[in-house]
Coordinates of C-alpha atoms in Angstrom, one line a residue:
M1 CA -68.1 -16.9 -26.3
T2 CA -64.8 -16.0 -24.6
K3 CA -63.7 -12.5 -24.4
P4 CA -60.4 -11.5 -26.2
H5 CA -57.4 -11.1 -23.9
D6 CA -57.0 -7.5 -22.7
P7 CA -53.8 -6.9 -20.8
L8 CA -55.3 -3.8 -19.2
Y9 CA -58.2 -5.7 -17.8
E10 CA -58.3 -5.3 -14.1
P11 CA -60.1 -8.2 -12.5
E12 CA -60.0 -6.8 -9.0
L13 CA -62.6 -4.3 -10.1
D14 CA -65.0 -7.2 -10.7
G15 CA -64.0 -9.1 -7.5
Q16 CA -61.8 -11.6 -9.4
D17 CA -58.5 -11.1 -7.7
G18 CA -57.7 -14.7 -7.7
D19 CA -57.5 -14.8 -11.4
L20 CA -54.1 -13.1 -11.3
D21 CA -52.6 -16.1 -9.5
G22 CA -53.9 -18.7 -11.9
G23 CA -54.1 -19.2 -15.6
P24 CA -51.4 -18.6 -18.2
G25 CA -48.8 -15.7 -18.1
E26 CA -47.1 -14.0 -15.2
R27 CA -47.4 -10.6 -13.5
V28 CA -45.8 -7.7 -15.4
A29 CA -43.4 -6.9 -12.5
K30 CA -42.1 -10.4 -12.4
A31 CA -41.8 -10.6 -16.2
L32 CA -39.7 -7.4 -16.3
A33 CA -37.6 -8.5 -13.4
R34 CA -36.8 -11.8 -15.1
A35 CA -35.9 -10.0 -18.3
G36 CA -33.4 -8.0 -16.3
V37 CA -35.1 -4.6 -16.7
A38 CA -35.3 -3.8 -13.0
S39 CA -36.3 -5.3 -9.7
R40 CA -40.0 -5.7 -8.9
R41 CA -40.0 -2.7 -6.7
E42 CA -38.3 -0.5 -9.4
V43 CA -40.8 -1.9 -12.0
E44 CA -43.7 -0.6 -9.9
R45 CA -42.1 2.8 -10.0
L46 CA -41.7 2.6 -13.7
I47 CA -45.4 1.7 -14.0
E48 CA -46.4 4.6 -11.8
A49 CA -44.4 6.9 -14.1
G50 CA -46.3 5.7 -17.1
R51 CA -43.1 4.2 -18.8
V52 CA -44.4 0.6 -19.2
A53 CA -46.9 -0.5 -21.9
I54 CA -48.4 -3.7 -23.2
N55 CA -49.5 -4.0 -26.9
G56 CA -49.2 -0.2 -27.1
K57 CA -51.4 0.6 -24.0
V58 CA -49.7 2.3 -21.1
L59 CA -50.1 0.5 -17.8
T60 CA -51.4 2.3 -14.7
T61 CA -51.2 -0.7 -12.2
P62 CA -48.8 -3.6 -11.7
A63 CA -51.7 -6.0 -11.2
I64 CA -51.5 -7.0 -14.8
K65 CA -50.5 -10.4 -16.3
V66 CA -48.4 -10.8 -19.4
R67 CA -49.3 -13.7 -21.6
P68 CA -47.4 -15.3 -24.5
G69 CA -47.7 -13.2 -27.6
D70 CA -48.0 -9.8 -25.8
F71 CA -45.7 -7.0 -26.7
L72 CA -44.1 -5.5 -23.6
T73 CA -42.3 -2.2 -23.9
V74 CA -40.4 0.1 -21.5
D75 CA -39.8 3.7 -22.7
G76 CA -41.0 2.7 -26.1
Q77 CA -38.4 -0.1 -26.5
L78 CA -39.5 -3.7 -26.9
V79 CA -38.4 -5.9 -24.0
A80 CA -36.7 -9.0 -25.4
E81 CA -37.5 -12.5 -24.2
R82 CA -35.7 -13.4 -21.0
E83 CA -32.4 -15.2 -21.4
P84 CA -30.7 -17.6 -19.0
T85 CA -29.4 -16.2 -15.7
R86 CA -26.0 -14.5 -16.0
I87 CA -23.8 -13.2 -13.2
F88 CA -20.8 -10.8 -13.4
R89 CA -18.1 -9.9 -10.9
Y90 CA -17.3 -6.2 -11.0
H91 CA -14.6 -4.3 -9.1
K92 CA -16.3 -1.1 -8.3
P93 CA -13.9 1.9 -7.8
T94 CA -14.7 4.8 -5.5
G95 CA -16.6 7.8 -6.9
L96 CA -19.4 5.8 -8.7
M97 CA -23.0 5.5 -7.6
T98 CA -24.7 2.1 -7.6
T99 CA -27.8 3.2 -9.5
H100 CA -29.0 3.5 -13.0
N101 CA -30.1 7.2 -12.6
D102 CA -28.7 9.6 -10.1
P103 CA -30.7 12.8 -9.4
K104 CA -27.6 14.8 -8.8
G105 CA -26.0 13.7 -12.1
R106 CA -23.1 11.9 -10.5
P107 CA -21.4 9.1 -12.5
T108 CA -22.8 5.6 -12.0
V109 CA -21.6 2.1 -12.2
F110 CA -23.8 1.2 -15.2
Q111 CA -22.5 4.1 -17.3
T112 CA -19.0 2.6 -17.2
L113 CA -20.0 -1.0 -18.2
P114 CA -19.0 -2.3 -21.7
K115 CA -21.7 -1.6 -24.3
D116 CA -22.1 -5.2 -25.5
L117 CA -23.4 -6.4 -22.1
P118 CA -27.1 -6.9 -21.4
R119 CA -29.0 -4.6 -19.0
L120 CA -27.8 -5.5 -15.6
I121 CA -28.8 -4.8 -12.0
S122 CA -26.8 -5.0 -8.9
V123 CA -27.0 -7.5 -6.0
G124 CA -27.0 -5.1 -3.1
R125 CA -25.2 -1.8 -3.3
L126 CA -21.9 -0.1 -2.4
D127 CA -22.0 3.6 -1.5
L128 CA -20.1 6.3 -3.3
N129 CA -16.9 6.0 -1.2
S130 CA -16.9 2.2 -1.0
E131 CA -15.0 -0.1 -3.4
G132 CA -14.6 -3.7 -4.1
L133 CA -16.7 -6.6 -5.3
L134 CA -20.1 -5.8 -6.7
L135 CA -22.2 -8.7 -8.2
L136 CA -24.3 -7.8 -11.3
T137 CA -26.9 -10.0 -12.9
N138 CA -29.6 -9.9 -15.6
D139 CA -32.1 -11.7 -13.3
G140 CA -34.0 -9.4 -11.1
E141 CA -35.5 -12.3 -9.1
L142 CA -32.0 -13.6 -8.4
S143 CA -30.9 -10.2 -7.2
R144 CA -33.8 -10.0 -4.8
A145 CA -33.1 -13.6 -3.5
L146 CA -29.4 -13.0 -2.9
E147 CA -30.0 -9.7 -1.0
T148 CA -32.3 -11.2 1.7
P149 CA -30.7 -12.1 5.0
S150 CA -32.5 -15.4 5.0
N151 CA -30.1 -16.5 2.3
A152 CA -27.3 -16.3 4.9
W153 CA -24.6 -15.3 2.4
V154 CA -21.7 -13.7 4.2
R155 CA -20.3 -10.4 3.0
R156 CA -16.7 -9.9 4.0
Y157 CA -15.1 -6.4 4.1
R158 CA -11.7 -4.9 4.8
A159 CA -12.1 -1.6 6.6
R160 CA -9.4 1.0 7.5
A161 CA -10.6 3.1 10.4
F162 CA -9.1 6.0 12.4
G163 CA -9.0 5.6 16.1
D164 CA -8.0 3.1 18.8
T165 CA -9.8 0.0 20.0
T166 CA -9.2 -3.6 21.2
Q167 CA -10.3 -7.0 20.1
A168 CA -12.4 -7.2 23.2
K169 CA -14.5 -4.2 22.1
L170 CA -14.9 -5.6 18.6
D171 CA -16.1 -8.9 20.1
T172 CA -19.1 -7.1 21.6
L173 CA -20.5 -6.8 18.0
K174 CA -21.1 -10.5 17.8
D175 CA -24.4 -10.1 19.7
G176 CA -25.6 -7.3 17.4
V177 CA -26.1 -3.6 18.2
T178 CA -28.9 -1.1 18.0
I179 CA -28.0 2.4 16.7
E180 CA -30.5 5.2 16.5
G181 CA -33.4 2.7 16.7
V182 CA -32.1 0.5 13.9
K183 CA -31.1 -3.0 15.0
Y184 CA -28.1 -4.6 13.2
G185 CA -27.5 -8.3 13.2
P186 CA -24.4 -10.2 14.5
I187 CA -21.1 -8.9 13.1
E188 CA -17.7 -10.5 13.3
A189 CA -14.9 -8.0 13.4
K190 CA -11.2 -9.1 13.6
L191 CA -8.4 -6.6 14.4
D192 CA -5.6 -7.1 11.8
K193 CA -3.0 -4.4 12.3
A194 CA -2.6 -0.8 13.3
H195 CA 0.1 1.8 12.6
D196 CA 0.6 5.3 13.9
K197 CA -0.6 8.2 11.8
A198 CA 1.3 11.5 11.5
G199 CA 0.0 14.1 13.9
G200 CA -1.3 11.5 16.4
G201 CA -3.9 8.8 16.4
K202 CA -3.9 5.4 14.6
N203 CA -5.1 3.8 11.4
I204 CA -6.5 0.4 12.1
W205 CA -7.3 -2.4 9.6
I206 CA -10.2 -4.6 10.5
T207 CA -11.8 -7.6 8.7
V208 CA -15.6 -7.4 9.0
S209 CA -18.0 -10.2 8.2
L210 CA -21.8 -9.9 8.2
S211 CA -24.8 -11.6 6.7
E212 CA -27.1 -8.6 6.0
G213 CA -26.4 -5.5 4.1
K214 CA -28.2 -2.5 5.5
N215 CA -27.4 1.0 4.4
R216 CA -23.9 2.0 5.5
E217 CA -24.0 -0.8 8.1
V218 CA -20.2 -1.3 8.5
R219 CA -19.5 2.4 8.9
K220 CA -22.3 3.0 11.4
V221 CA -21.4 -0.1 13.5
L222 CA -17.7 0.7 13.7
E223 CA -18.5 4.3 14.5
S224 CA -20.5 3.1 17.5
V225 CA -17.2 1.7 19.1
G226 CA -15.3 4.9 18.4
L227 CA -13.8 4.2 14.9
K228 CA -14.0 6.5 11.8
V229 CA -13.9 4.4 8.6
N230 CA -11.9 6.1 5.9
R231 CA -11.6 3.2 3.5
L232 CA -14.0 0.2 2.9
I233 CA -13.3 -2.6 0.5
R234 CA -15.7 -5.5 -0.1
M235 CA -13.6 -8.7 -0.6
S236 CA -16.3 -11.3 -1.1
Y237 CA -20.1 -11.8 -1.4
G238 CA -21.0 -15.4 -0.5
P239 CA -18.9 -17.8 -2.6
F240 CA -17.8 -15.1 -5.0
A241 CA -14.5 -13.3 -4.3
L242 CA -12.9 -10.1 -5.7
A243 CA -9.7 -12.1 -6.4
T244 CA -7.4 -10.3 -8.8
L245 CA -9.9 -8.0 -10.5
A246 CA -8.4 -4.5 -10.9
A247 CA -10.6 -1.4 -10.3
G248 CA -13.1 -1.0 -13.1
Q249 CA -12.7 -4.6 -14.5
I250 CA -15.7 -6.9 -15.0
E251 CA -15.7 -10.7 -15.6
E252 CA -18.6 -13.1 -16.2
V253 CA -19.1 -16.1 -14.0
G254 CA -19.2 -19.4 -15.9
P255 CA -22.5 -21.3 -16.4
R256 CA -21.1 -24.4 -14.7
V257 CA -20.3 -22.4 -11.6
I258 CA -23.8 -20.9 -11.5
R259 CA -25.4 -24.4 -11.8
E260 CA -23.2 -25.7 -8.9
L261 CA -23.5 -22.7 -6.5
L262 CA -27.1 -21.6 -7.2
E263 CA -29.0 -24.9 -7.4
G264 CA -32.3 -24.3 -5.7
V265 CA -32.0 -20.5 -6.0
V266 CA -32.3 -20.2 -9.8
P267 CA -35.3 -22.0 -11.3
P268 CA -34.4 -24.9 -13.7
E269 CA -35.9 -23.1 -16.7
N270 CA -33.6 -20.1 -16.1
M271 CA -30.4 -22.1 -15.6
P272 CA -27.6 -21.4 -18.2
T273 CA -26.3 -24.3 -20.3
G274 CA -22.8 -25.0 -21.6
D275 CA -19.5 -24.5 -19.9
R276 CA -18.2 -21.2 -21.1
P277 CA -19.6 -17.7 -20.5
K278 CA -20.7 -15.5 -23.4
F279 CA -18.5 -12.7 -22.3
T280 CA -15.0 -14.1 -22.3
G281 CA -11.9 -12.6 -20.9
I282 CA -11.5 -9.7 -18.5
A283 CA -12.8 -6.3 -19.7
N284 CA -11.6 -2.9 -18.6
P285 CA -14.0 -0.1 -19.8
V286 CA -12.1 2.9 -21.1
K287 CA -15.0 5.4 -21.5
A288 CA -18.7 5.4 -20.7
P289 CA -21.2 4.4 -23.4
G290 CA -22.5 7.3 -25.4
T291 CA -19.2 9.1 -25.5
D292 CA -16.5 9.0 -28.2
G293 CA -15.0 5.5 -28.0
G294 CA -17.3 4.6 -25.1
G295 CA -17.6 1.0 -24.1
E296 CA -14.4 -0.2 -25.9
L297 CA -12.8 -3.1 -24.1
Q298 CA -9.3 -4.2 -23.1
R299 CA -9.3 -8.0 -23.0
R300 CA -6.7 -10.4 -21.9
G301 CA -5.8 -13.0 -24.5
V302 CA -9.2 -12.8 -26.3
P303 CA -9.1 -10.9 -29.7
R304 CA -12.1 -8.9 -30.8
A305 CA -14.5 -10.6 -33.2
D306 CA -14.2 -7.9 -35.8
R307 CA -10.4 -8.1 -36.0
E308 CA -8.5 -10.9 -37.8
L309 CA -5.4 -12.4 -36.2
K310 CA -2.2 -11.3 -37.9
P311 CA 1.2 -13.0 -37.6
A312 CA 3.5 -11.4 -35.1
T313 CA 5.9 -9.0 -36.7
P314 CA 8.7 -7.0 -35.1
E315 CA 7.4 -3.6 -34.2
K316 CA 9.2 -0.6 -35.7
P317 CA 9.9 2.3 -33.5
E318 CA 7.3 5.0 -34.0
K319 CA 8.4 8.3 -35.4
P320 CA 7.8 11.3 -33.1
V321 CA 4.7 13.3 -34.0
Y322 CA 5.1 17.1 -33.8
K323 CA 2.2 19.5 -33.5
A324 CA 1.8 22.3 -36.0
G325 CA 4.1 25.2 -35.3
W326 CA 6.6 23.2 -33.4
A327 CA 10.2 23.3 -34.7
K328 CA 11.7 19.9 -35.5
P329 CA 15.1 19.3 -33.7
K330 CA 18.0 19.7 -36.1
K331 CA 20.7 17.0 -36.3
K332 CA 24.1 18.1 -35.0
V333 CA 26.6 18.2 -37.9
S334 CA 30.3 18.3 -37.4
P335 CA 31.8 21.6 -38.8
H336 CA 34.6 19.6 -40.4
A337 CA 32.2 17.2 -42.2
P338 CA 31.5 17.8 -45.9
A339 CA 28.2 19.1 -47.0
K340 CA 25.5 16.5 -47.8
G341 CA 25.8 15.5 -51.5
A342 CA 29.1 17.3 -52.0
A343 CA 32.1 15.6 -53.5
K344 CA 34.9 14.6 -51.2
P345 CA 37.6 17.4 -51.4
K346 CA 41.0 16.5 -52.8
R347 CA 44.1 17.0 -50.8
A348 CA 46.1 20.1 -51.7
P349 CA 49.4 19.5 -53.4
K350 CA 52.5 19.9 -51.2
S351 CA 54.4 23.1 -51.5
L352 CA 57.9 23.4 -52.7
D353 CA 59.2 24.1 -49.2
T354 CA 57.9 20.8 -47.8
K355 CA 59.9 18.9 -50.3
F356 CA 63.2 20.1 -48.8
I357 CA 62.2 19.3 -45.2
D358 CA 63.8 16.0 -44.2
D359 CA 61.3 14.4 -41.9
R360 CA 63.0 11.0 -41.8
K361 CA 64.4 9.6 -38.6
P362 CA 67.9 10.7 -37.8
A363 CA 70.5 8.1 -38.7
Q364 CA 71.9 6.1 -35.8
R365 CA 75.4 6.9 -34.7
G366 CA 78.0 4.9 -36.5
K367 CA 75.6 3.8 -39.1
P368 CA 75.2 6.3 -42.0
A369 CA 71.9 6.5 -43.7
A370 CA 71.6 4.8 -47.1
R371 CA 71.8 7.1 -50.2
P372 CA 71.3 6.5 -53.8
A373 CA 74.2 5.2 -55.8
G374 CA 76.3 7.8 -57.5
K375 CA 75.0 10.7 -55.4
P376 CA 77.5 12.4 -53.1
A377 CA 76.5 12.8 -49.4
P378 CA 75.6 16.5 -48.6
K379 CA 77.3 18.2 -45.6
A380 CA 74.9 18.4 -42.7
A381 CA 75.8 22.0 -41.8
D382 CA 75.5 23.2 -45.3
G383 CA 72.2 21.4 -45.9
A384 CA 70.7 22.8 -42.6
A385 CA 71.9 26.3 -43.4
R386 CA 70.5 26.1 -46.9
R387 CA 67.0 25.1 -45.6
V388 CA 67.0 27.9 -43.0
S389 CA 68.0 30.5 -45.6
E390 CA 65.3 29.4 -48.0
K391 CA 62.6 29.8 -45.3
S392 CA 63.8 33.1 -44.0
G393 CA 64.8 34.6 -47.4
K394 CA 68.2 35.8 -46.1
P395 CA 71.5 35.1 -47.9
M396 CA 73.4 32.3 -46.6
G397 CA 76.9 33.2 -45.0
R398 CA 79.7 31.2 -43.8
P399 CA 79.3 29.6 -40.4
S400 CA 81.1 31.6 -37.7
P401 CA 84.1 29.8 -36.1
R402 CA 83.7 28.4 -32.6
P403 CA 84.9 30.8 -29.9
A404 CA 88.1 29.9 -28.3
S405 CA 86.6 29.8 -24.8
G406 CA 83.5 27.8 -25.8
R407 CA 83.1 24.3 -24.4
G408 CA 80.3 23.2 -26.6
P409 CA 80.8 20.6 -29.2
A410 CA 82.1 21.7 -32.6
P411 CA 79.5 22.0 -35.3
R412 CA 79.2 19.1 -37.6
G413 CA 81.0 19.4 -40.9
G414 CA 83.5 21.9 -39.5
P415 CA 87.2 22.0 -40.6
K416 CA 89.4 19.3 -39.2
R417 CA 92.2 20.3 -36.9

């Protein structure tokens, strides 16, 4: 009679270590790594912390195999069945830690990812002040395989450093260098350009290529030749390039590209199918998940699934929104304009005086102005005097005769000599 399967059975206690390498199922660390929970090393830490359980029983050792039908949980949450391998290109900005949990509470890369993505782990790391391409994947086994120097994938960086050097000094790094007892492999460094910095000294741009990724390797190696790195950008990781991704943007690599580039690295049973990635477009996370509006995306040319396409309509200018207590600007009104809603004022009738003012053009000389038939022509002097007396209110007198010594012209309408 066979014993029922017990996931907490530890065969090494009975001298049956070899049973772990044979039979159905796989080690729990490998199963969680394939499911994208964490790498094997991190899974061992989770087990030591008592955060992993099988069928409700907390694990105390990673020497356990998970068989079909077992319920595997991490922090009380059921681990879903592993899905095909997925890879994402992410443009890491400065100021983010490449870890899931930071003891100092600093913001991390995984806090800024869109909330509809699966649990991802990084391929290698970028320190707090470094930026550029960071590969993310849901396959812990793939992450481990791409990080090993034996894979010979070249990482290319652009480094801005303060100091002065020559190409001959940089060529000495091709043979590798040992710093504080740590041996670093061959590094190819090419001097691009340099420009003077205010206050003395120079800023130098260098392209650095290496095939291993030890902690702060580029900074330490360049410091050994007298350079202080003040900006570091990873431009590519193997065949994957940063390209036009803006800081904070993430884009999934297509299944066809994974099949072509990672044949022999990803097992056939984990290879994705199809031609299009599940996560389409380029996403730019606005806020971190867990906050108000966290994980919302800004996609290029790809509408959200919960929104229907509407025909394009001309946008109307938005009205300004004023906060409570703010005075709205008043429209400038002309002082001569009528009040809103008031009737148009009528023109005042002409006074009696205006009727006697002759505002017609003076008649041309030799051509008397036309007058109505049967009406005698008034004398110019008498008419002018009459209008003046009516305005001033003084009695009209006879015009004074022209002085004998005057040279001015005689008034119109005077007596003939």
